[in-house]
Amino acid sequence: MGLLLTILTLPLAPVRAVTAIAELLLEQAEQELYSPQGLRRQLEALDEAVARGELSEDERRAAEQEILDRVTSRSTG
């Protein structure tokens, strides 16, 4: 039965592979977004953008708040 099932589901192998890759990419993206190191990098990038004059202090505060909101909504949801 296992061999027959394998043969019958063989055309779905590419779909399963794409799904597995998508899940892996999602996991890595979430890890980057929510890990302490990822959060630190995001906040440092905001500091650097302010230092280069690309962001105002108000824009920086808004961006920091978005980061904090994202983290707190994930931990409560």
Short mmCIF file of N, CA, C and O in Angstrom, two decimals:
data_model
loop_
_atom_site.label_atom_id
_atom_site.label_comp_id
_atom_site.label_asym_id
_atom_site.label_seq_id
_atom_site.Cartn_x
_atom_site.Cartn_y
_atom_site.Cartn_z
N MET A 1 0.82 -1.19 0.00
CA MET A 1 0.00 0.00 0.00
C MET A 1 0.87 1.26 0.00
O MET A 1 0.53 2.23 -0.66
N GLY A 2 1.97 1.24 0.72
CA GLY A 2 2.85 2.40 0.78
C GLY A 2 3.45 2.76 -0.56
O GLY A 2 3.55 3.92 -0.92
N LEU A 3 3.85 1.74 -1.32
CA LEU A 3 4.42 1.97 -2.65
C LEU A 3 3.37 2.54 -3.59
O LEU A 3 3.64 3.48 -4.35
N LEU A 4 2.17 2.01 -3.54
CA LEU A 4 1.09 2.51 -4.40
C LEU A 4 0.76 3.96 -4.05
O LEU A 4 0.59 4.80 -4.94
N LEU A 5 0.68 4.24 -2.78
CA LEU A 5 0.41 5.62 -2.35
C LEU A 5 1.52 6.56 -2.82
O LEU A 5 1.25 7.67 -3.28
N THR A 6 2.74 6.13 -2.72
CA THR A 6 3.88 6.93 -3.18
C THR A 6 3.78 7.21 -4.67
O THR A 6 3.98 8.34 -5.12
N ILE A 7 3.45 6.20 -5.43
CA ILE A 7 3.33 6.37 -6.89
C ILE A 7 2.18 7.31 -7.24
O ILE A 7 2.31 8.18 -8.09
N LEU A 8 1.06 7.15 -6.55
CA LEU A 8 -0.10 7.98 -6.84
C LEU A 8 0.10 9.45 -6.43
O LEU A 8 -0.46 10.35 -7.06
N THR A 9 0.86 9.68 -5.40
CA THR A 9 1.05 11.06 -4.92
C THR A 9 2.33 11.69 -5.47
O THR A 9 2.62 12.84 -5.15
N LEU A 10 3.06 10.97 -6.29
CA LEU A 10 4.29 11.50 -6.87
C LEU A 10 4.09 12.82 -7.62
O LEU A 10 4.93 13.72 -7.50
N PRO A 11 3.01 12.99 -8.38
CA PRO A 11 2.83 14.30 -9.05
C PRO A 11 2.70 15.48 -8.08
O PRO A 11 2.90 16.63 -8.47
N LEU A 12 2.38 15.22 -6.83
CA LEU A 12 2.25 16.29 -5.85
C LEU A 12 3.58 16.66 -5.20
O LEU A 12 3.65 17.60 -4.41
N ALA A 13 4.64 15.94 -5.50
CA ALA A 13 5.95 16.17 -4.88
C ALA A 13 6.43 17.62 -5.08
O ALA A 13 6.90 18.24 -4.11
N PRO A 14 6.33 18.20 -6.26
CA PRO A 14 6.77 19.60 -6.41
C PRO A 14 5.97 20.56 -5.54
O PRO A 14 6.52 21.51 -4.98
N VAL A 15 4.68 20.30 -5.40
CA VAL A 15 3.84 21.16 -4.54
C VAL A 15 4.28 21.04 -3.09
O VAL A 15 4.39 22.04 -2.38
N ARG A 16 4.55 19.83 -2.66
CA ARG A 16 5.01 19.63 -1.28
C ARG A 16 6.36 20.31 -1.06
O ARG A 16 6.61 20.88 0.00
N ALA A 17 7.22 20.25 -2.06
CA ALA A 17 8.54 20.89 -1.93
C ALA A 17 8.40 22.40 -1.83
O ALA A 17 9.04 23.04 -0.98
N VAL A 18 7.56 22.98 -2.66
CA VAL A 18 7.35 24.44 -2.61
C VAL A 18 6.74 24.83 -1.28
O VAL A 18 7.13 25.84 -0.67
N THR A 19 5.80 24.05 -0.79
CA THR A 19 5.18 24.33 0.51
C THR A 19 6.22 24.26 1.63
O THR A 19 6.24 25.11 2.52
N ALA A 20 7.07 23.26 1.59
CA ALA A 20 8.11 23.13 2.62
C ALA A 20 9.07 24.31 2.59
O ALA A 20 9.46 24.84 3.64
N ILE A 21 9.45 24.74 1.39
CA ILE A 21 10.34 25.89 1.27
C ILE A 21 9.67 27.15 1.78
O ILE A 21 10.28 27.95 2.49
N ALA A 22 8.40 27.34 1.44
CA ALA A 22 7.66 28.52 1.90
C ALA A 22 7.56 28.53 3.42
O ALA A 22 7.72 29.59 4.05
N GLU A 23 7.31 27.39 4.03
CA GLU A 23 7.24 27.31 5.48
C GLU A 23 8.59 27.63 6.12
O GLU A 23 8.65 28.31 7.15
N LEU A 24 9.66 27.15 5.51
CA LEU A 24 11.00 27.44 6.02
C LEU A 24 11.31 28.93 5.92
O LEU A 24 11.83 29.53 6.88
N LEU A 25 10.97 29.55 4.80
CA LEU A 25 11.19 30.99 4.64
C LEU A 25 10.38 31.79 5.64
O LEU A 25 10.87 32.78 6.21
N LEU A 26 9.13 31.39 5.87
CA LEU A 26 8.29 32.07 6.85
C LEU A 26 8.89 31.97 8.25
O LEU A 26 8.95 32.96 8.98
N GLU A 27 9.35 30.78 8.59
CA GLU A 27 9.96 30.58 9.91
C GLU A 27 11.20 31.46 10.09
O GLU A 27 11.37 32.10 11.12
N GLN A 28 12.03 31.52 9.06
CA GLN A 28 13.24 32.35 9.15
C GLN A 28 12.89 33.84 9.22
O GLN A 28 13.53 34.60 9.95
N ALA A 29 11.90 34.25 8.46
CA ALA A 29 11.49 35.66 8.49
C ALA A 29 10.94 36.03 9.86
O ALA A 29 11.26 37.10 10.40
N GLU A 30 10.12 35.16 10.44
CA GLU A 30 9.59 35.44 11.77
C GLU A 30 10.70 35.47 12.81
O GLU A 30 10.69 36.30 13.72
N GLN A 31 11.66 34.58 12.66
CA GLN A 31 12.78 34.57 13.59
C GLN A 31 13.55 35.89 13.50
O GLN A 31 13.93 36.46 14.52
N GLU A 32 13.76 36.39 12.29
CA GLU A 32 14.47 37.65 12.11
C GLU A 32 13.67 38.81 12.68
O GLU A 32 14.22 39.72 13.29
N LEU A 33 12.36 38.78 12.51
CA LEU A 33 11.52 39.88 12.99
C LEU A 33 11.41 39.92 14.51
O LEU A 33 11.35 40.99 15.10
N TYR A 34 11.36 38.75 15.14
CA TYR A 34 11.03 38.70 16.56
C TYR A 34 12.17 38.29 17.47
O TYR A 34 12.01 38.33 18.68
N SER A 35 13.31 37.91 16.94
CA SER A 35 14.42 37.54 17.81
C SER A 35 15.02 38.80 18.43
O SER A 35 14.95 39.89 17.85
N PRO A 36 15.60 38.68 19.61
CA PRO A 36 16.23 39.85 20.23
C PRO A 36 17.29 40.49 19.33
O PRO A 36 17.38 41.72 19.25
N GLN A 37 18.06 39.66 18.63
CA GLN A 37 19.09 40.20 17.75
C GLN A 37 18.46 40.93 16.57
O GLN A 37 18.94 41.99 16.15
N GLY A 38 17.39 40.37 16.02
CA GLY A 38 16.70 41.02 14.91
C GLY A 38 16.09 42.35 15.32
O GLY A 38 16.17 43.34 14.59
N LEU A 39 15.50 42.37 16.51
CA LEU A 39 14.91 43.62 17.01
C LEU A 39 16.00 44.66 17.25
O LEU A 39 15.83 45.84 16.91
N ARG A 40 17.12 44.23 17.80
CA ARG A 40 18.23 45.15 18.03
C ARG A 40 18.73 45.73 16.70
O ARG A 40 18.98 46.93 16.59
N ARG A 41 18.85 44.88 15.68
CA ARG A 41 19.30 45.37 14.36
C ARG A 41 18.31 46.38 13.78
O ARG A 41 18.71 47.37 13.19
N GLN A 42 17.03 46.11 13.95
CA GLN A 42 16.02 47.04 13.43
C GLN A 42 16.12 48.40 14.14
O GLN A 42 16.04 49.45 13.50
N LEU A 43 16.28 48.36 15.45
CA LEU A 43 16.39 49.61 16.21
C LEU A 43 17.70 50.35 15.87
O LEU A 43 17.71 51.57 15.75
N GLU A 44 18.78 49.60 15.69
CA GLU A 44 20.04 50.22 15.30
C GLU A 44 19.94 50.85 13.91
O GLU A 44 20.50 51.91 13.66
N ALA A 45 19.21 50.20 13.02
CA ALA A 45 19.01 50.75 11.68
C ALA A 45 18.25 52.07 11.75
O ALA A 45 18.54 53.01 11.00
N LEU A 46 17.30 52.16 12.67
CA LEU A 46 16.58 53.42 12.86
C LEU A 46 17.53 54.51 13.36
O LEU A 46 17.49 55.65 12.87
N ASP A 47 18.39 54.16 14.32
CA ASP A 47 19.37 55.12 14.83
C ASP A 47 20.29 55.62 13.72
O ASP A 47 20.57 56.82 13.62
N GLU A 48 20.74 54.69 12.88
CA GLU A 48 21.63 55.07 11.78
C GLU A 48 20.91 55.96 10.77
O GLU A 48 21.50 56.90 10.23
N ALA A 49 19.64 55.67 10.51
CA ALA A 49 18.88 56.49 9.56
C ALA A 49 18.70 57.91 10.10
O ALA A 49 18.78 58.88 9.34
N VAL A 50 18.51 58.03 11.40
CA VAL A 50 18.40 59.36 12.00
C VAL A 50 19.74 60.08 11.90
O VAL A 50 19.80 61.26 11.55
N ALA A 51 20.82 59.37 12.16
CA ALA A 51 22.15 59.98 12.09
C ALA A 51 22.48 60.45 10.67
O ALA A 51 23.15 61.47 10.50
N ARG A 52 22.00 59.73 9.67
CA ARG A 52 22.23 60.13 8.28
C ARG A 52 21.25 61.20 7.81
O ARG A 52 21.38 61.71 6.70
N GLY A 53 20.27 61.51 8.64
CA GLY A 53 19.28 62.51 8.27
C GLY A 53 18.15 61.98 7.41
O GLY A 53 17.38 62.75 6.84
N GLU A 54 18.02 60.67 7.33
CA GLU A 54 16.97 60.07 6.52
C GLU A 54 15.63 60.01 7.25
O GLU A 54 14.59 59.91 6.62
N LEU A 55 15.69 60.06 8.58
CA LEU A 55 14.49 60.03 9.41
C LEU A 55 14.55 61.18 10.41
O LEU A 55 15.62 61.49 10.94
N SER A 56 13.38 61.74 10.70
CA SER A 56 13.30 62.71 11.78
C SER A 56 13.09 61.95 13.09
O SER A 56 12.81 60.75 13.10
N GLU A 57 13.22 62.65 14.20
CA GLU A 57 13.00 62.01 15.50
C GLU A 57 11.56 61.52 15.62
O GLU A 57 11.30 60.46 16.20
N ASP A 58 10.60 62.28 15.08
CA ASP A 58 9.20 61.85 15.14
C ASP A 58 8.99 60.57 14.33
O ASP A 58 8.28 59.66 14.77
N GLU A 59 9.61 60.49 13.16
CA GLU A 59 9.50 59.30 12.33
C GLU A 59 10.16 58.11 13.03
O GLU A 59 9.65 56.98 12.97
N ARG A 60 11.26 58.38 13.69
CA ARG A 60 11.95 57.32 14.42
C ARG A 60 11.07 56.79 15.55
O ARG A 60 10.93 55.57 15.72
N ARG A 61 10.46 57.70 16.31
CA ARG A 61 9.58 57.27 17.40
C ARG A 61 8.42 56.45 16.87
O ARG A 61 8.03 55.44 17.47
N ALA A 62 7.85 56.87 15.74
CA ALA A 62 6.73 56.13 15.15
C ALA A 62 7.19 54.73 14.72
O ALA A 62 6.48 53.74 14.93
N ALA A 63 8.37 54.65 14.11
CA ALA A 63 8.89 53.35 13.67
C ALA A 63 9.20 52.45 14.86
O ALA A 63 8.92 51.25 14.83
N GLU A 64 9.76 53.02 15.92
CA GLU A 64 10.02 52.24 17.13
C GLU A 64 8.72 51.72 17.72
O GLU A 64 8.64 50.57 18.16
N GLN A 65 7.69 52.55 17.70
CA GLN A 65 6.40 52.14 18.24
C GLN A 65 5.81 51.00 17.41
O GLN A 65 5.23 50.06 17.95
N GLU A 66 5.98 51.05 16.10
CA GLU A 66 5.51 49.96 15.24
C GLU A 66 6.21 48.65 15.58
O GLU A 66 5.58 47.59 15.63
N ILE A 67 7.52 48.74 15.82
CA ILE A 67 8.28 47.54 16.20
C ILE A 67 7.76 47.00 17.53
O ILE A 67 7.51 45.80 17.66
N LEU A 68 7.58 47.87 18.50
CA LEU A 68 7.08 47.42 19.81
C LEU A 68 5.67 46.86 19.71
O LEU A 68 5.35 45.85 20.34
N ASP A 69 4.82 47.51 18.91
CA ASP A 69 3.46 47.00 18.74
C ASP A 69 3.46 45.62 18.11
O ASP A 69 2.69 44.74 18.50
N ARG A 70 4.33 45.41 17.13
CA ARG A 70 4.41 44.12 16.46
C ARG A 70 4.84 43.04 17.45
O ARG A 70 4.28 41.95 17.47
N VAL A 71 5.83 43.35 18.28
CA VAL A 71 6.32 42.38 19.25
C VAL A 71 5.27 42.09 20.30
O VAL A 71 5.02 40.92 20.64
N THR A 72 4.61 43.12 20.81
CA THR A 72 3.63 42.90 21.87
C THR A 72 2.38 42.22 21.33
O THR A 72 1.78 41.42 22.03
N SER A 73 2.00 42.51 20.09
CA SER A 73 0.81 41.84 19.54
C SER A 73 1.11 40.37 19.29
O SER A 73 0.23 39.53 19.41
N ARG A 74 2.34 40.03 18.96
CA ARG A 74 2.69 38.62 18.75
C ARG A 74 2.70 37.88 20.06
O ARG A 74 2.27 36.74 20.15
N SER A 75 3.18 38.51 21.12
CA SER A 75 3.28 37.81 22.41
C SER A 75 1.90 37.64 23.06
O SER A 75 1.71 36.72 23.83
N THR A 76 0.94 38.50 22.72
CA THR A 76 -0.40 38.36 23.29
C THR A 76 -1.34 37.61 22.38
O THR A 76 -2.38 37.17 22.79
N GLY A 77 -0.97 37.48 21.09
CA GLY A 77 -1.89 36.86 20.12
C GLY A 77 -1.45 35.57 19.72
O GLY A 77 -1.26 34.55 19.65
#
